[in-house]
Each structure stands twice: as structure tokens, then as C-alpha cells.
PDB file of C-alpha atoms and ligand atoms in Angstrom:
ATOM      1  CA  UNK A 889     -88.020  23.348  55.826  1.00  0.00           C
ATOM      2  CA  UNK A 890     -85.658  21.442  54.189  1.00  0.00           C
ATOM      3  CA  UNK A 891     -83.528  21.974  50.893  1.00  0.00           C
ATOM      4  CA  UNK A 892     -84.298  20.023  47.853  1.00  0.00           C
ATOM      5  CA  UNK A 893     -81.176  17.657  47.015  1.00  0.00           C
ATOM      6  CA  UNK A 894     -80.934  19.108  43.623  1.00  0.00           C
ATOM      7  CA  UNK A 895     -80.444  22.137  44.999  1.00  0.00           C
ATOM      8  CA  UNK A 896     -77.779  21.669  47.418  1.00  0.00           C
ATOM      9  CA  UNK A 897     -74.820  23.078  46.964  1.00  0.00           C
ATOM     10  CA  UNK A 898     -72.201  21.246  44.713  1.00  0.00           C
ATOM     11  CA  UNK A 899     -68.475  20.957  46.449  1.00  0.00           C
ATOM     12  CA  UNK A 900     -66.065  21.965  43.269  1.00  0.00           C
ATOM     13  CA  UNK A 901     -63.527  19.417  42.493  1.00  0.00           C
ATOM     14  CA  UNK A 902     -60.563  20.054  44.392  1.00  0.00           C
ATOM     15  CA  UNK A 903     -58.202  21.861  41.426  1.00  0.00           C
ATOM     16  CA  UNK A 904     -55.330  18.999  40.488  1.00  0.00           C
ATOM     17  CA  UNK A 905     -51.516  20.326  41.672  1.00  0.00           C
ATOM     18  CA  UNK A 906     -50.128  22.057  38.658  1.00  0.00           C
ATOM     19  CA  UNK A 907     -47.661  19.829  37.341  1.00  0.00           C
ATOM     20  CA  UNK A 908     -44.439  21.092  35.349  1.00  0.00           C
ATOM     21  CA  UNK A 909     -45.071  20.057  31.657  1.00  0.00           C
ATOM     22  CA  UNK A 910     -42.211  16.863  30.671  1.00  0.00           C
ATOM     23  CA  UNK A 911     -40.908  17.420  27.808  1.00  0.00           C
ATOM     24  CA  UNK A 912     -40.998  14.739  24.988  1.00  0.00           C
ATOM     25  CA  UNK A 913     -38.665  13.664  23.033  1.00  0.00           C
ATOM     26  CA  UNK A 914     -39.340  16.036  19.825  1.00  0.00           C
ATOM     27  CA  UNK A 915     -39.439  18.915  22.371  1.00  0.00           C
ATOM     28  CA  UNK A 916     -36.138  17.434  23.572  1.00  0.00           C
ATOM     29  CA  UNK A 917     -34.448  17.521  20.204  1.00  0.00           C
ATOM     30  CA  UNK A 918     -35.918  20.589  19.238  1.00  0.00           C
ATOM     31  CA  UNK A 919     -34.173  22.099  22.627  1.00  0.00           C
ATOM     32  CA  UNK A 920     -30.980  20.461  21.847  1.00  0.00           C
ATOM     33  CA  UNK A 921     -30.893  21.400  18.365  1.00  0.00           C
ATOM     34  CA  UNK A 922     -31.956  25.267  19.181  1.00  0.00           C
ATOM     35  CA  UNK A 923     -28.744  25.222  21.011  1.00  0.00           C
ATOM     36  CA  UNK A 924     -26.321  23.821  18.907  1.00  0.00           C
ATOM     37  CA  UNK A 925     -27.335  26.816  16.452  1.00  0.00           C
ATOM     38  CA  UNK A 926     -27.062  29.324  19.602  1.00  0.00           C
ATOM     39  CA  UNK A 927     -23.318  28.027  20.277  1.00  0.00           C
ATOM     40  CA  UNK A 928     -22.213  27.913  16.459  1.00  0.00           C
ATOM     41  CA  UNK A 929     -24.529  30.578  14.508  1.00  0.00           C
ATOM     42  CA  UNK A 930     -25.723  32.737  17.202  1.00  0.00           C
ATOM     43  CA  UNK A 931     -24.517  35.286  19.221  1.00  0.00           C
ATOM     44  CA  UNK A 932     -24.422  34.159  22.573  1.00  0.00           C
ATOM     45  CA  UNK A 933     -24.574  36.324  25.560  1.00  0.00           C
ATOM     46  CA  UNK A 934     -22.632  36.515  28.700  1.00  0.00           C
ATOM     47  CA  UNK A 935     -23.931  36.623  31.834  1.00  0.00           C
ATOM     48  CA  UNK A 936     -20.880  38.302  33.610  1.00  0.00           C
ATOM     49  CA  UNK A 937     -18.798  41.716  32.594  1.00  0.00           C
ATOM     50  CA  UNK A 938     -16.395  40.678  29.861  1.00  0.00           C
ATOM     51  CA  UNK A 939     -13.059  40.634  32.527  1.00  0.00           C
ATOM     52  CA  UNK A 940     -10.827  43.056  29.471  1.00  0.00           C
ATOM     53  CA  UNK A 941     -13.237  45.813  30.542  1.00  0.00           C
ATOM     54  CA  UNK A 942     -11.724  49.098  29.749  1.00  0.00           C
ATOM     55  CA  UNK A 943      -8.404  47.756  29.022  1.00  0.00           C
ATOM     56  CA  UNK A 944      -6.770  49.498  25.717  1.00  0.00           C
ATOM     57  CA  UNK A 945      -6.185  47.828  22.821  1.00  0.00           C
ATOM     58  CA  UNK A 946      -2.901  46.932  22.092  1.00  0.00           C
ATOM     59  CA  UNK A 947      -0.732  48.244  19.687  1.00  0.00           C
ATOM     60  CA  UNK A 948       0.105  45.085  17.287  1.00  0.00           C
ATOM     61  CA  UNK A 949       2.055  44.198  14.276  1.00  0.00           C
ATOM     62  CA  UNK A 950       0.485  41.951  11.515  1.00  0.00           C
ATOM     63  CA  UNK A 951       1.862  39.101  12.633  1.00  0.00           C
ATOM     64  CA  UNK A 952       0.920  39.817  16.367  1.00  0.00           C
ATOM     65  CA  UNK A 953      -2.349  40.277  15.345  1.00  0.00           C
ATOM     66  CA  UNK A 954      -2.640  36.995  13.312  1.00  0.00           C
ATOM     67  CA  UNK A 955      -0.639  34.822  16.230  1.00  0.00           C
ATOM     68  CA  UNK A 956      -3.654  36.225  19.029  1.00  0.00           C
ATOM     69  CA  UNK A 957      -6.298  35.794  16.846  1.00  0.00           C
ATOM     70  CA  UNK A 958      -5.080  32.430  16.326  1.00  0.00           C
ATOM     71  CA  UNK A 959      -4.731  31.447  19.736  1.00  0.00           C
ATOM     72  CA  UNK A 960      -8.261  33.135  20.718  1.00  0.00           C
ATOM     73  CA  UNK A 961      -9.746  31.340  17.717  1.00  0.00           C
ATOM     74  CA  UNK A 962      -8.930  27.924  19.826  1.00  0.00           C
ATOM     75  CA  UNK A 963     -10.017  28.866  22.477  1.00  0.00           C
ATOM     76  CA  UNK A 964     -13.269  29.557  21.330  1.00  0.00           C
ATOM     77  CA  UNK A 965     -13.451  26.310  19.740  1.00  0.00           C
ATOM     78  CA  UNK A 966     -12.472  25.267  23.341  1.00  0.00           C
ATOM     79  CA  UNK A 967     -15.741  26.992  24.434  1.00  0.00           C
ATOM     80  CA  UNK A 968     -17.837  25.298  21.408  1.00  0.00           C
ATOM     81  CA  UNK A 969     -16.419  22.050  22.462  1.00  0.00           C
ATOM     82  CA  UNK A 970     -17.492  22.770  26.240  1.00  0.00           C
ATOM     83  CA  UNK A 971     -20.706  23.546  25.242  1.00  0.00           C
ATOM     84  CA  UNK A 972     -20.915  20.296  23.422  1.00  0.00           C
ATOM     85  CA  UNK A 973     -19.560  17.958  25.912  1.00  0.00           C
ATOM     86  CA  UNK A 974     -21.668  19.438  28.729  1.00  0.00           C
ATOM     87  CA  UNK A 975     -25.229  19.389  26.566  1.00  0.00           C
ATOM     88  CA  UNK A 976     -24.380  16.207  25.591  1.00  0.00           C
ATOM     89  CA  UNK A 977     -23.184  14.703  28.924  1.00  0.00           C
ATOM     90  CA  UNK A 978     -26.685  16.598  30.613  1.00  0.00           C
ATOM     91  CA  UNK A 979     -29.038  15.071  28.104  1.00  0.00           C
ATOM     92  CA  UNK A 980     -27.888  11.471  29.519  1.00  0.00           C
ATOM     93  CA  UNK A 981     -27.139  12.413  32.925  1.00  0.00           C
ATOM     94  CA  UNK A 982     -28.970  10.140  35.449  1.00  0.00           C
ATOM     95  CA  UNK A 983     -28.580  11.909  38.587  1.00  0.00           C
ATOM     96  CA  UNK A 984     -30.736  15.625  38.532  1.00  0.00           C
ATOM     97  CA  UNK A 985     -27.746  16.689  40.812  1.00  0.00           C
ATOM     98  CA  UNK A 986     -25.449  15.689  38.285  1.00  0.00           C
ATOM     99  CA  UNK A 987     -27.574  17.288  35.364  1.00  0.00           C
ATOM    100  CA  UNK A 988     -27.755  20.555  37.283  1.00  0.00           C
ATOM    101  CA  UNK A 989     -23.967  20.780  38.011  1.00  0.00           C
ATOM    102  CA  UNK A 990     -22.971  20.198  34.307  1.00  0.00           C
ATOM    103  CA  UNK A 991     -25.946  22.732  33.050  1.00  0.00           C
ATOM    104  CA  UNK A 992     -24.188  25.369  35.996  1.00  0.00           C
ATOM    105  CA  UNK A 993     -21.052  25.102  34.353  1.00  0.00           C
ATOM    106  CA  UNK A 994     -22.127  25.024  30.928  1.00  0.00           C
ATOM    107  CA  UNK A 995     -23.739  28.251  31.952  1.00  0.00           C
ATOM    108  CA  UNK A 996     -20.682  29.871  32.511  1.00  0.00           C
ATOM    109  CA  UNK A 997     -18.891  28.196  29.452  1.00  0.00           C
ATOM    110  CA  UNK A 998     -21.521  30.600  27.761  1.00  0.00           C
ATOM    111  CA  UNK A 999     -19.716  33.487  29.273  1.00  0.00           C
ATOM    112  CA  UNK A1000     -16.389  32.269  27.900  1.00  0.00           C
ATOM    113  CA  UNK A1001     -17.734  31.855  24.510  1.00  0.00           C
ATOM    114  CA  UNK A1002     -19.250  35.396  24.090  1.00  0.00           C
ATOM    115  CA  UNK A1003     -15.768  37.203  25.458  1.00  0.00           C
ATOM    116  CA  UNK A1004     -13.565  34.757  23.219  1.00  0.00           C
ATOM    117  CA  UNK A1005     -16.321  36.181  20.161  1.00  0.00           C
ATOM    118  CA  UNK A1006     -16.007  39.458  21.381  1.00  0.00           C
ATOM    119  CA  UNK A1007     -12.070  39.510  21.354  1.00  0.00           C
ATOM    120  CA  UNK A1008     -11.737  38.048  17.582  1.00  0.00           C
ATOM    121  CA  UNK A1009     -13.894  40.449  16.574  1.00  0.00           C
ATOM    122  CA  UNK A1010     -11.828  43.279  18.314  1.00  0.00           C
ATOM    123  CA  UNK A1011      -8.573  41.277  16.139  1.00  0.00           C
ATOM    124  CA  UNK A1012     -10.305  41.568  12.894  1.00  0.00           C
ATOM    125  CA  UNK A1013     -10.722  37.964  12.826  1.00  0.00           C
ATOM    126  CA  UNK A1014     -13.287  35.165  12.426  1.00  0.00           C
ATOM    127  CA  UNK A1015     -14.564  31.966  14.519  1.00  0.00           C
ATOM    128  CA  UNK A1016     -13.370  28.125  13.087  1.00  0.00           C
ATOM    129  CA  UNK A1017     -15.073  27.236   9.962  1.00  0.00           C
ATOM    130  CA  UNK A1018     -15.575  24.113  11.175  1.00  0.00           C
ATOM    131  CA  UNK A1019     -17.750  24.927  14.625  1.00  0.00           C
ATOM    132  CA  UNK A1020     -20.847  22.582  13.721  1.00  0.00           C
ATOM    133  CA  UNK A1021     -17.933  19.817  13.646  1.00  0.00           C
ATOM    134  CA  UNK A1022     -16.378  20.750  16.604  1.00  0.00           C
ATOM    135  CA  UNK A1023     -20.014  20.671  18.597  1.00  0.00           C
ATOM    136  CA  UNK A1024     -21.599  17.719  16.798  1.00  0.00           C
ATOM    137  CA  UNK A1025     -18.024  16.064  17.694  1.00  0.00           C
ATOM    138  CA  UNK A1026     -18.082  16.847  21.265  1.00  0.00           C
ATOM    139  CA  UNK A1027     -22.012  16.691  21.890  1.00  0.00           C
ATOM    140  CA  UNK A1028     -21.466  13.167  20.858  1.00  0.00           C
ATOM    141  CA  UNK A1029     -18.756  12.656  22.777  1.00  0.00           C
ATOM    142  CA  UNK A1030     -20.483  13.820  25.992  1.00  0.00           C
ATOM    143  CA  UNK A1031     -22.947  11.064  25.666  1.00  0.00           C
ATOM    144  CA  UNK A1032     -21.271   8.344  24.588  1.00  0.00           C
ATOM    145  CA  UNK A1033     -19.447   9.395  28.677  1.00  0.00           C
ATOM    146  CA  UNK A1034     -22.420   9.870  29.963  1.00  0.00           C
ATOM    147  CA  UNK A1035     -23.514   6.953  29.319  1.00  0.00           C
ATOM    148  CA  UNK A1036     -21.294   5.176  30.959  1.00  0.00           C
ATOM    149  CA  UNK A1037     -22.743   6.804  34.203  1.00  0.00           C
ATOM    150  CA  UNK A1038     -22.494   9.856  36.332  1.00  0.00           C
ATOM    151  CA  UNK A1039     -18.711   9.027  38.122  1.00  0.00           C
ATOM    152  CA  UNK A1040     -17.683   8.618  34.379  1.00  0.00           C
ATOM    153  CA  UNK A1041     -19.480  11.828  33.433  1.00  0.00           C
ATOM    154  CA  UNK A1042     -17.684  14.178  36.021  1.00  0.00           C
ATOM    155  CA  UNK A1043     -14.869  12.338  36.104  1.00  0.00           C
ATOM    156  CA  UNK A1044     -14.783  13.301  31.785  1.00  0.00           C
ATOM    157  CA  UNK A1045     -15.016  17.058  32.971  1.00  0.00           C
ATOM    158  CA  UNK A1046     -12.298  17.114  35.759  1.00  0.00           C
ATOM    159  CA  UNK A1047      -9.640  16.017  32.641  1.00  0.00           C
ATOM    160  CA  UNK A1048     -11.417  17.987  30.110  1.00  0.00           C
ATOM    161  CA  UNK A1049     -11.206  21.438  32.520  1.00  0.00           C
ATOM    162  CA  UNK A1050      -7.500  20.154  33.895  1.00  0.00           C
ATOM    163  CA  UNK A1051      -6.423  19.593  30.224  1.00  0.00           C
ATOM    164  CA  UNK A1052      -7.983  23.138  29.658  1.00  0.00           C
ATOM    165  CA  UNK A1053      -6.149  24.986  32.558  1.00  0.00           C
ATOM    166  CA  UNK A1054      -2.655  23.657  30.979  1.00  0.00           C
ATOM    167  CA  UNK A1055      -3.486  24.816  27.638  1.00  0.00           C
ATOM    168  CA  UNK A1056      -4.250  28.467  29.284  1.00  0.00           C
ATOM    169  CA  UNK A1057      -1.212  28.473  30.658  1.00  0.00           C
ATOM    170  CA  UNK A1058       0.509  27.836  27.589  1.00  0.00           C
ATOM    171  CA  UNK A1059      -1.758  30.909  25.782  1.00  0.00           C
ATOM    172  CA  UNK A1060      -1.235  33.102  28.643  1.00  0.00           C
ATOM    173  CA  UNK A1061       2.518  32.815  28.077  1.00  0.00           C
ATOM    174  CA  UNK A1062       2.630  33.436  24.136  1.00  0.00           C
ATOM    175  CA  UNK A1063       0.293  35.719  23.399  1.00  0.00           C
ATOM    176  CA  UNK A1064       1.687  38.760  22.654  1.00  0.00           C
ATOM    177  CA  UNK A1065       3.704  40.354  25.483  1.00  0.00           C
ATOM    178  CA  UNK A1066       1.148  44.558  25.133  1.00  0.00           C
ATOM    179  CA  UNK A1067      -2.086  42.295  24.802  1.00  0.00           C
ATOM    180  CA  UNK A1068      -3.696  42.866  27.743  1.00  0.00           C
ATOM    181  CA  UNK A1069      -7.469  42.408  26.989  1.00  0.00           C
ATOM    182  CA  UNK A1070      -7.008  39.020  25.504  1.00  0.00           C
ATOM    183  CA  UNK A1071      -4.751  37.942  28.745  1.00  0.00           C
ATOM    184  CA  UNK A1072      -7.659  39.473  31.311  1.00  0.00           C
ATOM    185  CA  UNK A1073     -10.223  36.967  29.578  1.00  0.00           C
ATOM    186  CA  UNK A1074      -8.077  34.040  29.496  1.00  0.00           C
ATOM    187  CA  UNK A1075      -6.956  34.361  32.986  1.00  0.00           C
ATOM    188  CA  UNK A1076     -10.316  34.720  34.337  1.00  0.00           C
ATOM    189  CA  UNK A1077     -11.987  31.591  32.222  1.00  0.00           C
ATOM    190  CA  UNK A1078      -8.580  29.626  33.899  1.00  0.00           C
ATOM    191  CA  UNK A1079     -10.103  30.877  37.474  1.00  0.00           C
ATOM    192  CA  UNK A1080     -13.456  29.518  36.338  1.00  0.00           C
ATOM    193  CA  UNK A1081     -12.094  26.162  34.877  1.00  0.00           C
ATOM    194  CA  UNK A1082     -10.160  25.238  38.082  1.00  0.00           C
ATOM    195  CA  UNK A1083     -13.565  25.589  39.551  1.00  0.00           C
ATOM    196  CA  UNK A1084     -15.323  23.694  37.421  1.00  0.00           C
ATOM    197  CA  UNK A1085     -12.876  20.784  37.527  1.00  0.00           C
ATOM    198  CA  UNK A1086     -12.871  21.243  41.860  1.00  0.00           C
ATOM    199  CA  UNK A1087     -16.631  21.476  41.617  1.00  0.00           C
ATOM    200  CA  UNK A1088     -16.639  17.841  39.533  1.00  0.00           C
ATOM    201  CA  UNK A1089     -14.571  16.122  41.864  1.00  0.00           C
ATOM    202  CA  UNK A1090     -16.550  16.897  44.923  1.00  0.00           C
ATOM    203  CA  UNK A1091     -19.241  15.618  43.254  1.00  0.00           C
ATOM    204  CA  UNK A1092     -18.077  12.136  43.089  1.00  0.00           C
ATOM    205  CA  UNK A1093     -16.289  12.023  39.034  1.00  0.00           C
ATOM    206  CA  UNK A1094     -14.064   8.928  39.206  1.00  0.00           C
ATOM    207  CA  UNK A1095     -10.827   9.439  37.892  1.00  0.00           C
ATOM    208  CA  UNK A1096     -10.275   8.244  34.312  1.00  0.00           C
ATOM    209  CA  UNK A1097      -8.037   5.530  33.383  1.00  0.00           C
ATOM    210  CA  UNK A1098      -5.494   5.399  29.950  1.00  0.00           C
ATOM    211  CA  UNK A1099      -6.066   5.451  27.252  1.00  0.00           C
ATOM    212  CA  UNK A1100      -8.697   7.785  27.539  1.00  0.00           C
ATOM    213  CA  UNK A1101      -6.723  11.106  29.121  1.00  0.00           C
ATOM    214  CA  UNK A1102      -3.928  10.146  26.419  1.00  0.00           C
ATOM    215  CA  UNK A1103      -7.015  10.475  23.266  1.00  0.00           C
ATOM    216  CA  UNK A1104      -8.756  14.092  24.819  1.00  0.00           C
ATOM    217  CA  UNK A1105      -4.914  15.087  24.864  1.00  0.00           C
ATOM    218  CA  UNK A1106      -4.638  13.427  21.546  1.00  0.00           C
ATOM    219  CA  UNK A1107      -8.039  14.916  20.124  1.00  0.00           C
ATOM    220  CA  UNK A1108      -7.699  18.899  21.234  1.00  0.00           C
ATOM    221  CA  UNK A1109      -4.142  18.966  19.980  1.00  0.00           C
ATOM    222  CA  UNK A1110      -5.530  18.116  16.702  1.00  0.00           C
ATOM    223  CA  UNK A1111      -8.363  20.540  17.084  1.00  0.00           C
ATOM    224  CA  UNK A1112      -5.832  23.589  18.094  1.00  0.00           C
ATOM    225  CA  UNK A1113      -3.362  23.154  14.731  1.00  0.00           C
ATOM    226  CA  UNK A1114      -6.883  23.031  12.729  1.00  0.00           C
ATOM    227  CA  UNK A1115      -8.584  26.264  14.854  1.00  0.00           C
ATOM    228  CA  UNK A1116      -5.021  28.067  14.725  1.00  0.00           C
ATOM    229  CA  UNK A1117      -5.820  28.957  10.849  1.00  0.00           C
ATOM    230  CA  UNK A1118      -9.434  28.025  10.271  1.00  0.00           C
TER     231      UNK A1118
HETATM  232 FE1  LIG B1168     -14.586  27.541  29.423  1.00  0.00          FE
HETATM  233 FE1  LIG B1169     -15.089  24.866  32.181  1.00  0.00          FE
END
């Protein structure tokens, strides 16, 4: 006997391959703008062990204590600036590969930012008045580069983390001679900027010409006499 057609069996549809949800623009912006108020109003976390661990805090004199907390207070504009450069250069990116290595890096930039917090709060001291300047400077920045395409791009954060290492160097030499936990961070986020520049240059960055190292040298020695005292 012979089934009725009606009542034969129905094959399912085959299910359709889950596909991961694009964002749209307003989801886009509404990422980008989430973490500009991380970076300047939040409290970011780190990832990694702040490097002053148990280290003691120093014994310091007013002025001591005013000259570190200066010098940490630029570098965590330093690390609100990274933060801005990177977003802004991985928003334009046009390679993934390149998008993922500047969204790597920025992760660890994250790191930096939370133990430069973490040490002016230990000083008694504040972040830069003017963070939301310093990002919506840089984040602008980053993709007017980007732009310009992805050898530009890395080639923007080989000088910006070479620049960086120098300026280290110069912190690591005056801070105060007993302050040990501030020295720890700064000499591990100078192990992790070497990297990030070496990582950039494998990747293809093209090296930029004048005038534009001459204006980021220009630009952050502006920002450092501002983020010295506010
Ligand atoms: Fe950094
Ligand atoms: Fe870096």
C-alpha cells in the first residue's frame, strides 16, 4: 500500500550557517563612543599584574611627590593618546590583519593606562583635565593616518612607540632617585613599546617622511608641558 503524498514526510529546511551579526554604523559609533568614556571617565582594567607589585612606597618630599606625579600624569596622557590613535587608526584600517594588530596593542595600552591611574592615585594626584582633548585629538589623528592606508597606519605607530621609548628614557632618568614603583611600571610599558613598534614594522608600516616625525615630536612636547601641571 502506498503513502498518501500529503502525508509523506516533509525534509526540514536545511538550518542557514549562523552568521556573525555586522555591525552598523550607529552600533559602530555607539562602540567607539563607549570607549572613549572607558579611556577618559572610566576605570579601566589591566589585564597583566601591575609590574610595582609589592614594591614600598617611597619616602618623598613635597616637591618629589609633585615632580613624579607630574611625570606619571604624562604618561598617562601618553596612554589616553595611544588609546586614541589606535581606535582611531582600527576603525579605518583596511586590512583585518592590520585591524587586529593595532586592537592587540591597544589591548595592552589598556594595561599601561590602569598602572599609570593606579600610581597617581598612590601620589595623591589626579589624571589631565583635559583627557577628552587629548583622545578626541588623537582618535582623529589615527584616522586621518589611516586613511592614508595600512603602510601609513603602522608606519604612524613605529614613530609614535619609538618617540615613546625616548621619552621613557628621559622619565626613567628623573624621576626621583627612592621611587621604585613608578620606575618598575615605566620600564616594563618601555619593554612593551619596543614591541609594539618591532611588531609594526614586520608588518609592513612604511617609514614616515618629514615633516610628519618633526609635528608628533612637535605635538607630544606640547602635550607633556600641559599634562606636567594639569
Ligand atoms: Fe603604552
Ligand atoms: Fe605602545
Amino acid at each position: 500500500m502506498s503513502t498518501p503524498a500529503s502525508r509523506l514526510p516533509v525534509p526540514l529546511p536545511a538550518p542557514r550557517p549562523r552568521s556573525r551579526r555586522r555591525l552598523g554604523p550607529v552600533d559602530r559609533l555607539l562602540v567607539e563612543a563607549q570607549r572613549a568614556l572607558d579611556t577618559v571617565f572610566g576605570e579601566p582594567a589591566a589585564s597583566r599584574p601591575n609590574p610595582a607589585g609589592d614594591l614600598p612606597q617611597a619616602e618623598l618630599d613635597a616637591a618629589q611627590r609633585r615632580h613624579a606625579a607630574g611625570l606619571m600624569r604624562i604618561n598617562h596622557v601618553g596612554e589616553v593618546c595611544a588609546q586614541g590613535l589606535y581606535y582611531g587608526q582600527a576603525a579605518v584600517a583596511r586590512e583585518e590583519s592590520t585591524r587586529g594588530h593595532l586592537l592587540e596593542a591597544a589591548q595592552e595600552e589598556t594595561d599601561h593606562l590602569a598602572w599609570c591611574a593606579e600610581r597617581l592615585r598612590e601620589l595623591d594626584s589626579r589624571p589631565s583635565l583635559f583627557n577628552p582633548l587629548w583622545y578626541g585629538g588623537s582618535y582623529a589623528l589615527g584616522v586621518l593616518a589611516g586613511l592614508r592606508g595600512d603602510g601609513w597606519n603602522l608606519g604612524f605607530v613605529v614613530e609614535t612607540e619609538r618617540q615613546v621609548e625616548a621619552h621613557l628614557d628621559e622619565h626613567l632618568d628623573s624621576l626621583p632617585e627612592g621611587d621604585a614603583r613608578s620606575r618598575e611600571i615605566l620600564r616594563q610599558m618601555k619593554i612593551d613599546e619596543a614591541r609594539h613598534a618591532d611588531n609594526a614594522e614586520l608588518a609592513g608600516a612604511r617609514v614616515l617622511p618629514q615633516p610628519i616625525p618633526a609635528l608628533m615630536a612637535a605635538a607630544s612636547k606640547f602635550m607633556k608641558t600641559v599634562a606636567y601641571r594639569l
